[in-house]
C-alpha positions as a Python dict, from the first residue, in 0.01 Angstrom:
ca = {
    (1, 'X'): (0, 0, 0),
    (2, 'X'): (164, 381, -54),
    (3, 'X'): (302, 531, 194),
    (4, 'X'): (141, 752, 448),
    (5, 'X'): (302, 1102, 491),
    (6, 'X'): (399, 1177, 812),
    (7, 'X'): (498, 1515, 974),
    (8, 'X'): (781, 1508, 1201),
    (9, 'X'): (811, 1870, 1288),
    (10, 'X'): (592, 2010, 1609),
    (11, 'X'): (486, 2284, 1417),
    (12, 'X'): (167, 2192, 1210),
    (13, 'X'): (65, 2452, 951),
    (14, 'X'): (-322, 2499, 932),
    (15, 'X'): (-504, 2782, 717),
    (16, 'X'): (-155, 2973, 700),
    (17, 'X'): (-130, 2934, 1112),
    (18, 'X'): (157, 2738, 1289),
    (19, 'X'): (21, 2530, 1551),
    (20, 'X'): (228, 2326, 1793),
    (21, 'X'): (189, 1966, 1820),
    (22, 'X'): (296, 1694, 2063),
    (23, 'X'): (577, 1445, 1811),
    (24, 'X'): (889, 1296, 1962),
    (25, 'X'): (1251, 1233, 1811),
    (26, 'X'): (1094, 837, 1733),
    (27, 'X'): (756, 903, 1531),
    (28, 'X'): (583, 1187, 1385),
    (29, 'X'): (217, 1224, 1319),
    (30, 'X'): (25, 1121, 948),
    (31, 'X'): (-25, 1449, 792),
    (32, 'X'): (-368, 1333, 652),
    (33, 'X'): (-488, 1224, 990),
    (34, 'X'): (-363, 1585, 1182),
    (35, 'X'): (-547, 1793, 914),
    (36, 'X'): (-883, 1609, 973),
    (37, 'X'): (-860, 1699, 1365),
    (38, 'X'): (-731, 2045, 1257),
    (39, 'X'): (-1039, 2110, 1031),
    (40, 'X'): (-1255, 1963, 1298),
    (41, 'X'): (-1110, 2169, 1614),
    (42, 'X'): (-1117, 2514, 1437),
    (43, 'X'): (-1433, 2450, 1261),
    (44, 'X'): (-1574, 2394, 1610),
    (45, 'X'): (-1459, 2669, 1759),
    (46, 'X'): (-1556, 2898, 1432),
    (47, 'X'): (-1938, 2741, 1472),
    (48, 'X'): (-1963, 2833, 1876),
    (49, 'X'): (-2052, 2578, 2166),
    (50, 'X'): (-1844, 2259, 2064),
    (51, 'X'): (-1666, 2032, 2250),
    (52, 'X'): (-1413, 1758, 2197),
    (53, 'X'): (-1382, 1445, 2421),
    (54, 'X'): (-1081, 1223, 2342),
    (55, 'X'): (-1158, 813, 2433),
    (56, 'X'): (-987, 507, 2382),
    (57, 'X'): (-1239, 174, 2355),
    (58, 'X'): (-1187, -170, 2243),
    (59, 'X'): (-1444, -318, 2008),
    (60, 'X'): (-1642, -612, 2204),
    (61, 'X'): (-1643, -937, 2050),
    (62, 'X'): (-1803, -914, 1726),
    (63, 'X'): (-1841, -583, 1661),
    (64, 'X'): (-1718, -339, 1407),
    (65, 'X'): (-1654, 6, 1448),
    (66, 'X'): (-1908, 68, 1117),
    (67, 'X'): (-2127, -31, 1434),
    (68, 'X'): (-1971, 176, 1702),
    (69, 'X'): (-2050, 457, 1471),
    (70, 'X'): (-2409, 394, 1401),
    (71, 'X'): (-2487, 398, 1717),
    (72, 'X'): (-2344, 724, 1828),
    (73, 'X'): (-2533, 881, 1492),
    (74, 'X'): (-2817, 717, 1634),
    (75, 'X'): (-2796, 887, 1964),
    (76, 'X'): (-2673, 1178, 1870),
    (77, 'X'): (-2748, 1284, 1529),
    (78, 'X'): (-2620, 1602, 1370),
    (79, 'X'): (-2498, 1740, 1750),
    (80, 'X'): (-2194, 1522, 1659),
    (81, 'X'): (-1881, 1473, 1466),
    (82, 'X'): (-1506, 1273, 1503),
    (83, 'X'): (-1186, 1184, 1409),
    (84, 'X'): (-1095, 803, 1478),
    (85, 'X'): (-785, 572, 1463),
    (86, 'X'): (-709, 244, 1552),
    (87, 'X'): (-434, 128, 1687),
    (88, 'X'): (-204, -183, 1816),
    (89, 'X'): (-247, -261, 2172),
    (90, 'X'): (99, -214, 2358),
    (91, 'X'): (-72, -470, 2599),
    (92, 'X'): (18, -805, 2625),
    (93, 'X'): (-342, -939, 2515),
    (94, 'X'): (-262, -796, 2153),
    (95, 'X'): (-591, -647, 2098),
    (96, 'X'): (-603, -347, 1867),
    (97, 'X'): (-816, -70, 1986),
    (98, 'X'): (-946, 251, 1929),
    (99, 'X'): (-882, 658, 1976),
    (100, 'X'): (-1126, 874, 1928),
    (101, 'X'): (-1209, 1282, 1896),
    (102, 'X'): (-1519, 1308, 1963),
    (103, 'X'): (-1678, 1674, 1908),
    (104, 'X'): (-2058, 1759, 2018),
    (105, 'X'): (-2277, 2041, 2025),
    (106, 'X'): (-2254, 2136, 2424),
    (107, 'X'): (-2619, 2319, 2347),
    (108, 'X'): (-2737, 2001, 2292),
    (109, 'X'): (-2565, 1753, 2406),
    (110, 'X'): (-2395, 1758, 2795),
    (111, 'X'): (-2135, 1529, 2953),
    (112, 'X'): (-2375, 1306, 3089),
    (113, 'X'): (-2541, 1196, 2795),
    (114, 'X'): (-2240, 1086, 2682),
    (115, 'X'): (-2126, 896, 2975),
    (116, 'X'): (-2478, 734, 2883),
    (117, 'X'): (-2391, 660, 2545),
    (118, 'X'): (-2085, 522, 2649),
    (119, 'X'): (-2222, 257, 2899),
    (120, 'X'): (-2493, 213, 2678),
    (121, 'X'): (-2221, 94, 2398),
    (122, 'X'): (-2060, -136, 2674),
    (123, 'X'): (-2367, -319, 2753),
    (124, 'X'): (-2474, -370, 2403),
    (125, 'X'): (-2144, -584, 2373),
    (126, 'X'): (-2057, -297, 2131),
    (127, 'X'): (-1770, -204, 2338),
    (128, 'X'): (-1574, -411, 2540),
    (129, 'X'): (-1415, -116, 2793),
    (130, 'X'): (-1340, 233, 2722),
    (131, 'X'): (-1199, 499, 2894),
    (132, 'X'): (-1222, 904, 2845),
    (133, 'X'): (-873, 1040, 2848),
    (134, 'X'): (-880, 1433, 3006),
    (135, 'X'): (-714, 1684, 2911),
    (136, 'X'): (-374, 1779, 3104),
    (137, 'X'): (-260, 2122, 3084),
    (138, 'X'): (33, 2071, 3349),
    (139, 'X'): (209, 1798, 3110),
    (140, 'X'): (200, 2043, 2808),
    (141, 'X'): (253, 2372, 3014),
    (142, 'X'): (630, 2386, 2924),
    (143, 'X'): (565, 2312, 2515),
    (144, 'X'): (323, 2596, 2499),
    (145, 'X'): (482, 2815, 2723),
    (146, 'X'): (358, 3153, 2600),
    (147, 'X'): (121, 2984, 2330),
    (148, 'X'): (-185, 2982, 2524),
    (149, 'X'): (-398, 3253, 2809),
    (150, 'X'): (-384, 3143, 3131),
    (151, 'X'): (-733, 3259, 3219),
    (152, 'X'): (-887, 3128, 2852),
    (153, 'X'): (-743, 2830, 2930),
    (154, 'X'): (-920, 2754, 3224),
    (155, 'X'): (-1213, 2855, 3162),
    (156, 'X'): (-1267, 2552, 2888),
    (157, 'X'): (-1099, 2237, 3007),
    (158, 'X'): (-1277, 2024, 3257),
    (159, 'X'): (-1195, 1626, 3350),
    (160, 'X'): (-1406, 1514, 3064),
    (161, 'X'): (-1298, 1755, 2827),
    (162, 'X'): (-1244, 2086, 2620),
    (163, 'X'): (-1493, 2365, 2485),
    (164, 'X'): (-1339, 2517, 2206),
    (165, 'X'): (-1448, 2833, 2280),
    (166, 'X'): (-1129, 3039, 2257),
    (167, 'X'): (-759, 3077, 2103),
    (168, 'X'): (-609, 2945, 2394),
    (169, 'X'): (-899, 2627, 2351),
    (170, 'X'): (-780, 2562, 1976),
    (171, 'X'): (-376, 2542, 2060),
    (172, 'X'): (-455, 2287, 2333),
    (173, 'X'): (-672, 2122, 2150),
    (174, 'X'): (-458, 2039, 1857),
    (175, 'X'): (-173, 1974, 2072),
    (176, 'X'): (-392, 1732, 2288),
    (177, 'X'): (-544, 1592, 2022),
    (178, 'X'): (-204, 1529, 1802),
    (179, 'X'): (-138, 1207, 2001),
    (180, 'X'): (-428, 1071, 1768),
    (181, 'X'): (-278, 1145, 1475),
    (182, 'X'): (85, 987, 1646),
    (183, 'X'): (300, 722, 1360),
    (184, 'X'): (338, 480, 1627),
    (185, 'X'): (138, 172, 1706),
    (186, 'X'): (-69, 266, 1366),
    (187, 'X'): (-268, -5, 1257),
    (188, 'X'): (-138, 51, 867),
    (189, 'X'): (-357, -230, 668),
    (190, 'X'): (-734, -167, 613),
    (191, 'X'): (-908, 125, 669),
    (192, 'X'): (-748, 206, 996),
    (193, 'X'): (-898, 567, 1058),
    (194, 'X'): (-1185, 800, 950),
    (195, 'X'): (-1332, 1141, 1007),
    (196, 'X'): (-1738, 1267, 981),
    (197, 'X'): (-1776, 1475, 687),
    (198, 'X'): (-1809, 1828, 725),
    (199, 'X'): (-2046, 2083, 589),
    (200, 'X'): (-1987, 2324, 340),
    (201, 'X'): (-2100, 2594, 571),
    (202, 'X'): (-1846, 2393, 837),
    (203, 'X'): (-1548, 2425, 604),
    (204, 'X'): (-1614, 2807, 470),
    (205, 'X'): (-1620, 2939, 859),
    (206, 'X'): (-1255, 2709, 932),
    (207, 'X'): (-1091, 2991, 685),
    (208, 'X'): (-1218, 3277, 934),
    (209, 'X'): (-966, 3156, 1218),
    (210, 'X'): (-773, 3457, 1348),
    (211, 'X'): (-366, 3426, 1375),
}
C-alpha cells in the first residue's frame, strides 16, 4: 500500500497558522490524519458551543466500528462529529483498539449523555471497555509556554474535556489531540482511521480563524 506522509516537525501549519503539536525524536504524526482533527477543532470553535472528548475503547467481540459509529449517529445525530484511529495494543493481550475525537454540540448535548452513550455501547457488547482520556494542561505547560492565556485556558478544560471556545482552547486542543494522529502503534492495513464529513457551511467558517 503507498506510503502515508507523516509530519515530524511540532509545528503543524493549518489555514496559514503554525500550531504546535505533541511528536517525539521516534515518530511523527500522518499528515492526513492531523489535518482532519485540525479542520474539525477550528471549525468547532468557528461554529460556537463545541466540545471535543478524546476516548480510547476496544471493540467487544463481534463488533465493528461501522457499528460503534451507528450507534453514536443514532444517539446523537447532527450534534456530533469525530476523528478516529485504531491502533495496536501495547498490551500483552494484543488487541487493537481505538482513539477517538469526539466533538458535540454542548447546546445540545452535555457530559452526561455521553457517559450514557458510552455505557450504553458497553452493555450492548458494542464495546468491550473504554476509557475518556482528560485533558492535562500541566504535562503540556512547558511546550506551549507563551502559546496559550492562562485565564482562557481555564475557563474551557474540565476532567471530561475541552470547549473550544477560545484561542487558547484551539492550541490545546490540537496539541492534545495530536497524540491521535501519532505514527506509532498505527494499525497501517485496512481502513485504519476515519473522520465525519463536514459541511460546506463547516469548512467556509474554518478559513475565518484569526492568527
Amino acid at each position: 500500500m503507498p506510503r502515508r506522509p507523516v509530519h515530524k516537525s511540532d509545528l503543524y501549519s493549518f489555514d496559514g497558522i503554525d500550531y504546535r503539536i505533541n511528536v517525539r525524536a521516534d515518530s511523527g504524526v500522518y499528515a492526513s490524519i492531523m489535518g482532519d482533527l485540525c479542520k474539525h477543532i477550528v471549525c468547532g470553535y468557528s461554529k460556537g458551543r463545541w466540545s471535543v472528548l478524546h476516548i480510547r475503547y476496544l471493540l467487544g467481540d463481534g463488533a465493528t466500528n461501522r457499528l460503534v459509529l451507528d450507534a453514536m449517529r443514532s444517539r446523537l445525530g447532527k450534534m456530533h462529529r469525530y476523528v478516529w484511529t485504531l491502533e495496536e495494543s501495547k498490551q500483552d493481550d494484543g488487541d487493537q483498539h481505538y482513539h477517538m475525537a469526539l466533538f458535540i454540540n454542548s447546546r445540545e448535548v452535555n457530559m452526561q449523555s455521553i457517559r450514557y452513550l458510552l455505557i450504553d455501547l458497553k452493555n450492548r457488547s458494542l464495546i468491550k471497555h473504554y476509557k475518556r482520556i482528560p485533558p492535562d494542561i500541566s504535562k503540556s505547560s512547558l511546550e506551549l509556554q507563551g502559546e496559550l492565556d492562562p485565564g482562557e485556558i481555564e475557563e474551557v478544560v474540565s476532567r471530561f474535556g475541552l470547549e473550544l471556545s477560545n484561542q487558547s482552547a484551539v492550541r490545546y486542543a490540537i496539541y492534545w489531540l495530536s497524540y491521535i494522529a501519532k505514527e506509532k502503534t498505527k494499525v497501517l492495513d485496512g481502513r485504519t482511521f476515519g473522520a465525519s464529513k463536514l459541511p460546506d457551511r463547516w469548512r467556509e467558517t474554518a478559513t475565518r480563524m484569526p492568527g
